[in-house]
Short mmCIF file of C-alpha atoms in Angstrom, two decimals:
data_model
loop_
_atom_site.label_atom_id
_atom_site.label_comp_id
_atom_site.label_asym_id
_atom_site.label_seq_id
_atom_site.Cartn_x
_atom_site.Cartn_y
_atom_site.Cartn_z
CA MET A 23 0.00 0.00 0.00
CA GLU A 24 1.29 3.44 -0.86
CA ARG A 25 2.40 5.29 2.23
CA ARG A 26 0.21 8.33 2.51
CA ARG A 27 0.62 11.51 4.50
CA ARG A 28 -1.67 11.47 7.51
CA ARG A 29 -2.36 13.58 10.54
CA ALA A 30 -1.53 11.55 13.63
CA THR A 31 -3.80 11.24 16.65
CA LEU A 32 -1.89 11.84 19.88
CA ILE A 33 -3.18 12.50 23.39
CA GLY A 34 -2.86 15.50 25.66
CA SER A 35 -1.64 19.09 25.23
CA VAL A 36 -0.78 22.17 27.23
CA ALA A 37 -3.23 24.99 27.70
CA LEU A 38 -2.77 27.79 25.17
CA LEU A 39 -5.78 28.20 22.95
CA ALA A 40 -5.98 29.50 19.42
CA VAL A 41 -9.01 30.83 17.60
CA THR A 42 -10.05 29.12 14.40
CA ALA A 43 -10.36 31.81 11.76
CA GLY A 44 -13.91 30.75 11.10
CA CYS A 45 -17.12 32.16 9.76
CA THR A 46 -17.71 35.85 10.21
CA ALA A 47 -21.18 37.25 10.05
CA ASP A 48 -22.09 37.89 6.42
CA GLY A 49 -21.17 41.46 5.57
CA ASP A 50 -20.00 42.24 9.14
CA ALA A 51 -17.13 44.51 8.15
CA THR A 52 -17.10 46.29 11.54
CA ALA A 53 -16.85 43.18 13.71
CA THR A 54 -13.91 42.79 16.11
CA PRO A 55 -11.94 39.64 15.35
CA ALA A 56 -12.08 37.64 18.40
CA GLU A 57 11.42 19.29 5.60
CA PRO A 58 12.14 22.81 4.23
CA SER A 59 12.25 23.17 0.46
CA THR A 60 13.64 25.50 -2.15
CA VAL A 61 12.36 29.03 -1.70
CA SER A 62 10.31 30.34 -4.60
CA ALA A 63 11.85 33.40 -6.15
CA ALA A 64 9.78 36.44 -5.27
CA PRO A 65 8.40 38.25 -8.31
CA PRO A 66 9.05 41.96 -8.75
CA ALA A 67 6.64 44.21 -6.86
CA THR A 68 4.93 44.94 -10.17
CA GLY A 69 4.45 41.20 -10.80
CA LEU A 70 2.80 40.12 -7.55
CA PRO A 71 -0.62 41.59 -8.44
CA GLN A 72 -0.61 39.43 -11.58
CA VAL A 73 0.24 36.33 -9.51
CA VAL A 74 -2.65 37.09 -7.16
CA ALA A 75 -5.01 37.79 -10.06
CA ARG A 76 -4.26 34.37 -11.56
CA LEU A 77 -4.91 32.61 -8.24
CA GLN A 78 -8.04 34.47 -7.13
CA PRO A 79 -10.48 32.58 -9.44
CA SER A 80 -9.51 29.41 -7.51
CA VAL A 81 -10.29 30.97 -4.10
CA VAL A 82 -13.97 31.16 -3.22
CA THR A 83 -16.11 32.62 -0.45
CA VAL A 84 -18.21 29.99 1.34
CA ARG A 85 -21.56 31.39 2.48
CA THR A 86 -23.52 29.52 5.14
CA ASP A 87 -26.51 30.28 7.35
CA GLN A 88 -24.07 31.30 10.10
CA GLY A 89 -21.94 33.64 8.02
CA LEU A 90 -19.05 33.13 5.64
CA GLY A 91 -15.61 31.62 5.31
CA SER A 92 -13.30 30.80 2.41
CA GLY A 93 -12.36 27.82 0.27
CA VAL A 94 -9.89 26.66 -2.39
CA VAL A 95 -10.74 24.82 -5.62
CA PHE A 96 -8.26 21.94 -5.50
CA ARG A 97 -9.47 19.53 -8.18
CA ASP A 98 -11.45 19.41 -11.42
CA GLY A 99 -15.17 18.85 -11.17
CA GLY A 100 -15.84 21.76 -8.83
CA LEU A 101 -14.20 20.20 -5.75
CA VAL A 102 -13.39 22.73 -3.03
CA LEU A 103 -11.41 22.41 0.21
CA THR A 104 -12.42 24.40 3.28
CA ASN A 105 -12.44 24.04 7.06
CA GLU A 106 -14.99 21.92 8.87
CA HIS A 107 -15.73 24.75 11.28
CA VAL A 108 -16.76 26.92 8.32
CA VAL A 109 -19.61 24.60 7.28
CA GLY A 110 -20.50 23.00 10.62
CA ASP A 111 -23.46 20.67 10.24
CA GLN A 112 -24.73 22.28 7.04
CA ARG A 113 -24.98 20.20 3.88
CA ASP A 114 -25.83 22.92 1.36
CA VAL A 115 -23.84 26.16 1.04
CA GLU A 116 -23.28 28.87 -1.53
CA LEU A 117 -19.99 29.83 -3.13
CA ALA A 118 -19.24 33.40 -4.15
CA LEU A 119 -16.69 33.47 -6.94
CA ALA A 120 -14.05 36.08 -7.67
CA ASP A 121 -16.03 37.35 -10.67
CA GLY A 122 -19.03 38.15 -8.46
CA THR A 123 -21.20 35.21 -9.47
CA ARG A 124 -22.61 32.72 -6.97
CA VAL A 125 -23.09 28.98 -7.28
CA PRO A 126 -24.67 26.38 -4.96
CA ALA A 127 -22.44 23.69 -3.49
CA ARG A 128 -22.93 20.51 -1.49
CA VAL A 129 -20.82 19.42 1.49
CA VAL A 130 -19.53 16.00 0.40
CA ALA A 131 -17.89 15.12 3.73
CA ALA A 132 -16.27 16.82 6.72
CA ASP A 133 -13.96 15.85 9.58
CA ALA A 134 -13.98 17.86 12.81
CA VAL A 135 -10.71 16.44 14.15
CA THR A 136 -8.61 17.60 11.22
CA ASP A 137 -10.93 20.59 10.64
CA LEU A 138 -11.31 19.95 6.92
CA ALA A 139 -14.30 19.59 4.61
CA VAL A 140 -14.79 18.88 0.91
CA LEU A 141 -17.46 20.69 -1.11
CA ARG A 142 -18.73 19.98 -4.62
CA ALA A 143 -19.94 23.00 -6.58
CA GLU A 144 -22.73 22.70 -9.11
CA ARG A 145 -20.39 24.29 -11.64
CA THR A 146 -17.70 21.87 -12.75
CA ASP A 147 -15.54 24.37 -14.65
CA LEU A 148 -14.00 26.11 -11.64
CA PRO A 149 -10.22 26.34 -12.12
CA PRO A 150 -8.18 24.28 -9.60
CA ALA A 151 -5.41 26.17 -7.85
CA PRO A 152 -1.80 25.13 -8.46
CA LEU A 153 -0.68 23.13 -5.42
CA ARG A 154 2.77 22.84 -3.89
CA THR A 155 3.05 19.71 -1.76
CA GLU A 156 6.51 20.33 -0.30
CA LEU A 157 6.69 22.54 2.78
CA PRO A 158 7.80 26.15 2.36
CA ALA A 159 10.95 27.27 4.11
CA PRO A 160 10.91 29.56 7.16
CA GLY A 161 11.38 33.11 5.94
CA GLU A 162 9.75 32.45 2.58
CA PRO A 163 7.29 35.18 1.52
CA VAL A 164 3.64 34.13 1.28
CA VAL A 165 0.22 35.65 0.70
CA ALA A 166 -3.09 34.71 2.35
CA LEU A 167 -6.23 34.93 0.21
CA GLY A 168 -9.80 34.77 1.47
CA SER A 169 -12.70 36.86 2.77
CA PRO A 170 -11.84 38.12 6.27
CA LEU A 171 -14.69 39.85 8.10
CA GLY A 172 -16.74 39.93 4.92
CA PHE A 173 -14.12 41.72 2.81
CA LEU A 174 -14.32 39.47 -0.24
CA ASN A 175 -11.22 38.62 -2.28
CA SER A 176 -8.78 40.09 0.25
CA VAL A 177 -5.02 39.53 0.16
CA THR A 178 -2.50 39.89 2.99
CA ALA A 179 1.24 39.29 2.80
CA GLY A 180 3.92 38.04 5.16
CA ILE A 181 6.45 35.27 5.56
CA VAL A 182 6.50 31.69 6.77
CA SER A 183 7.37 32.03 10.46
CA GLY A 184 7.86 28.30 11.03
CA VAL A 185 6.78 24.80 9.99
CA GLY A 186 5.80 21.70 11.95
CA ARG A 187 3.97 23.84 14.48
CA GLU A 188 1.20 22.67 16.78
CA ILE A 189 -1.44 24.72 18.57
CA PRO A 190 -1.17 23.72 22.23
CA GLY A 191 -4.57 23.00 23.72
CA SER A 192 -6.19 22.07 20.41
CA ALA A 193 -6.45 18.37 21.29
CA SER A 194 -8.51 19.24 24.37
CA GLN A 195 -10.93 21.08 22.08
CA GLY A 196 -11.43 18.00 19.91
CA ASN A 197 -9.11 19.12 17.10
CA ALA A 198 -5.77 17.73 16.01
CA LEU A 199 -4.14 21.02 15.03
CA VAL A 200 -0.54 19.84 14.72
CA ASP A 201 2.16 19.94 12.07
CA LEU A 202 1.02 23.35 10.83
CA ILE A 203 2.60 26.19 8.88
CA GLN A 204 2.96 29.34 10.99
CA THR A 205 2.75 32.70 9.21
CA ASP A 206 2.61 36.37 10.06
CA ALA A 207 0.41 37.10 7.04
CA ALA A 208 -2.72 38.51 8.67
CA ILE A 209 -5.45 35.88 9.20
CA SER A 210 -8.84 36.95 10.58
CA PRO A 211 -12.33 35.42 10.96
CA GLY A 212 -13.55 34.61 7.44
CA ASN A 213 -10.07 33.65 6.20
CA SER A 214 -10.65 30.04 7.29
CA GLY A 215 -10.41 27.61 4.40
CA GLY A 216 -8.67 30.14 2.17
CA ALA A 217 -5.29 29.84 0.52
CA LEU A 218 -1.82 30.43 1.84
CA ALA A 219 0.27 30.67 -1.32
CA ASP A 220 3.88 31.22 -2.29
CA TYR A 221 5.00 34.06 -4.53
CA SER A 222 4.68 31.95 -7.65
CA GLY A 223 0.96 31.48 -6.96
CA ARG A 224 1.07 27.88 -5.68
CA VAL A 225 -1.05 27.03 -2.66
CA VAL A 226 1.08 25.72 0.22
CA GLY A 227 -1.58 25.64 2.94
CA ILE A 228 -5.24 25.98 3.93
CA ASN A 229 -5.65 28.83 6.41
CA ASP A 230 -7.11 27.58 9.67
CA ALA A 231 -6.47 29.52 12.90
CA TYR A 232 -4.72 32.41 14.63
CA LEU A 233 -3.71 33.38 18.15
CA PRO A 234 -5.90 36.30 19.27
CA PRO A 235 -4.40 39.53 20.64
CA GLN A 236 -5.52 38.76 24.21
CA THR A 237 -2.90 35.99 24.32
CA GLY A 238 -0.22 38.62 23.70
CA ALA A 239 0.29 37.40 20.14
CA VAL A 240 0.98 39.68 17.20
CA SER A 241 0.34 38.21 13.73
CA ILE A 242 0.60 34.51 14.59
CA GLY A 243 -1.55 32.50 12.21
CA PHE A 244 -1.62 28.88 11.12
CA ALA A 245 -2.37 26.91 7.95
CA ILE A 246 -2.74 23.19 7.29
CA PRO A 247 -0.06 22.05 4.79
CA VAL A 248 -1.74 21.42 1.46
CA ALA A 249 -0.26 17.92 1.13
CA THR A 250 -1.89 16.95 4.43
CA ALA A 251 -5.17 18.60 3.42
CA VAL A 252 -5.35 16.84 0.06
CA ASP A 253 -4.55 13.47 1.64
CA ILE A 254 -7.40 13.96 4.12
CA ALA A 255 -9.66 15.11 1.29
CA ASP A 256 -8.90 11.88 -0.58
CA ASP A 257 -9.97 9.91 2.50
CA LEU A 258 -13.17 11.93 2.75
CA LEU A 259 -13.94 11.40 -0.94
CA ASP A 260 -13.22 7.67 -0.68
CA ASP A 261 -15.57 6.79 2.16
CA GLY A 262 -16.56 9.97 4.00
CA LYS A 263 -14.21 9.45 6.94
CA VAL A 264 -10.59 9.93 7.95
CA THR A 265 -8.57 7.04 9.34
CA GLN A 266 -5.60 8.08 11.45
CA PRO A 267 -2.88 6.13 13.26
CA TYR A 268 -3.44 6.28 17.02
CA LEU A 269 -0.32 5.85 19.15
CA GLY A 270 -1.74 6.73 22.52
CA LEU A 271 1.05 9.04 23.61
CA ALA A 272 1.79 12.73 23.84
CA VAL A 273 5.19 14.10 22.93
CA THR A 274 6.77 17.48 23.40
CA ARG A 275 10.01 19.23 22.58
CA LEU A 276 13.09 18.09 24.46
CA THR A 277 15.26 20.80 26.02
CA ALA A 278 18.84 20.47 27.15
CA GLU A 279 17.71 21.08 30.74
CA ILE A 280 15.15 18.27 30.64
CA ALA A 281 17.65 15.93 28.99
CA ARG A 282 20.18 16.59 31.78
CA SER A 283 17.52 16.03 34.46
CA LEU A 284 16.70 12.64 32.90
CA GLY A 285 20.35 11.64 32.71
CA ALA A 286 20.29 11.47 28.91
CA ALA A 287 23.50 12.00 26.97
CA THR A 288 21.74 13.95 24.19
CA ASP A 289 19.02 16.54 23.74
CA ARG A 290 18.23 15.34 20.23
CA GLY A 291 14.85 13.62 20.31
CA VAL A 292 11.27 14.12 21.50
CA LEU A 293 10.12 13.69 25.08
CA VAL A 294 7.26 11.34 25.89
CA ARG A 295 5.07 13.45 28.18
CA ASP A 296 2.14 11.09 28.64
CA VAL A 297 1.10 7.57 27.69
CA ALA A 298 -2.51 6.39 27.49
CA GLY A 299 -3.20 3.29 29.55
CA GLY A 300 -3.95 0.31 27.35
CA GLY A 301 -2.88 2.12 24.16
CA PRO A 302 -0.35 1.00 21.54
CA ALA A 303 2.54 2.95 23.10
CA ALA A 304 1.85 1.47 26.54
CA ALA A 305 1.72 -2.03 25.04
CA ALA A 306 5.11 -1.36 23.45
CA GLY A 307 6.57 -0.49 26.85
CA LEU A 308 6.99 3.25 26.35
CA GLN A 309 6.77 5.40 29.48
CA PRO A 310 6.61 9.11 30.32
CA GLY A 311 10.16 10.46 30.42
CA ASP A 312 11.39 8.30 27.54
CA ILE A 313 13.13 10.15 24.70
CA ILE A 314 12.15 8.89 21.23
CA THR A 315 15.09 9.14 18.82
CA GLY A 316 13.75 7.15 15.87
CA LEU A 317 10.41 6.11 14.38
CA ALA A 318 9.71 3.89 11.37
CA GLY A 319 13.38 4.01 10.35
CA ASP A 320 13.57 7.81 10.46
CA ARG A 321 15.55 9.80 12.99
CA THR A 322 13.34 11.98 15.17
CA GLU A 323 15.75 14.55 16.52
CA THR A 324 13.05 17.22 16.66
CA LEU A 325 9.28 17.38 17.13
CA GLU A 326 8.96 18.23 13.44
CA GLY A 327 10.97 15.13 12.55
CA PHE A 328 8.75 12.95 14.71
CA LEU A 329 5.56 14.31 13.14
CA GLY A 330 7.03 13.93 9.68
CA ALA A 331 7.88 10.27 10.33
CA LEU A 332 4.43 9.65 11.77
CA ARG A 333 2.71 10.94 8.65
CA GLY A 334 3.93 7.91 6.73
CA VAL A 335 2.63 5.37 9.26
CA GLU A 336 -0.48 3.29 8.55
CA PRO A 337 -2.79 1.89 11.24
CA GLY A 338 -1.92 -1.75 11.90
CA GLN A 339 1.64 -1.33 10.63
CA ARG A 340 4.39 -2.63 12.96
CA VAL A 341 6.65 0.35 13.49
CA PRO A 342 10.15 0.18 15.01
CA VAL A 343 10.91 2.77 17.70
CA THR A 344 14.27 3.65 19.19
CA TYR A 345 14.39 5.58 22.45
CA LEU A 346 16.43 6.50 25.49
CA ARG A 347 15.44 5.74 29.07
CA GLY A 348 17.91 7.65 31.13
CA SER A 349 21.29 6.79 29.65
CA ASP A 350 20.11 3.42 28.25
CA SER A 351 19.44 3.07 24.54
CA ARG A 352 16.46 0.82 23.82
CA SER A 353 14.22 -0.28 20.96
CA THR A 354 10.69 -1.60 20.65
CA THR A 355 7.88 -2.02 18.12
CA VAL A 356 4.58 -0.19 18.28
CA THR A 357 1.48 -1.07 16.27
CA PRO A 358 -0.84 1.95 15.98
CA THR A 359 -4.54 1.35 15.86
CA ALA A 360 -7.01 3.12 13.59
CA ALA A 361 -8.69 6.21 14.93
CA THR A 362 -11.62 6.80 12.59
CA ARG A 363 -13.55 10.04 12.91
#
């Protein structure tokens, strides 16, 4: 079976909450908003408007009974990606296109855990956006397209602030918002489901959430990598559900101080913070305080490396794990179960 990119189901998180950049009230323009790759060459300042103009027909406004969000045409036949929190429990929505026309659309399937939904427009000639499946590099310039606070066809610009990010606290809210692209391109309510694109006009992410000002944050937004989003969309189109590998453990970044306190000879790895009783990780003998250094044959020197290795794991697959317990180097095999949402 082809190894597919998947969002992993872990347990636990620390308490810092983000706001999903979800539906804003329709027309509410005065509302208060609650492995690196080659960098694309930035076009001249006079060329960026042309790049945006080419991409805008592939970015739609999603109108629901609750308000509006955004979406991206990702495949022929009128298929559109957006966030699950944009559509909620609705099955029929309306798409506003860049040329001002509107078209009905049906929600094919949605998944609350990964916060993604697939729509099918009644028009089948909508142009799919160019997609870039490799992650952008930190520092790369990007633009966010969508309809924040009812301002249709808006564009904001910034850079990629980081990759492999997670939103702490999201698991406790029922979402698995991990392995995200962080950007300082302004993201506001209504941007959800819209495009984060590089300067050549290729979509690198689906805009999803931001940290609100009351947390002390300034321009910290998040997008789901487009490769992850399309993989989940394929699952939703196949059978209407997303199957994820469940390990039954929570990991966090390992600091030099924690490594010294555990008696480890290295700070390269990820720290096991919690293990679910009776889960696959517990059955494999993993314990809180262990330091995972390898998964499925890949080195996991960082949290991003661990999440990247986990994306290629299938439920039911026997996966080798190397780890440190104190100064002892150990190995085991974990068999993740399927977590179907």
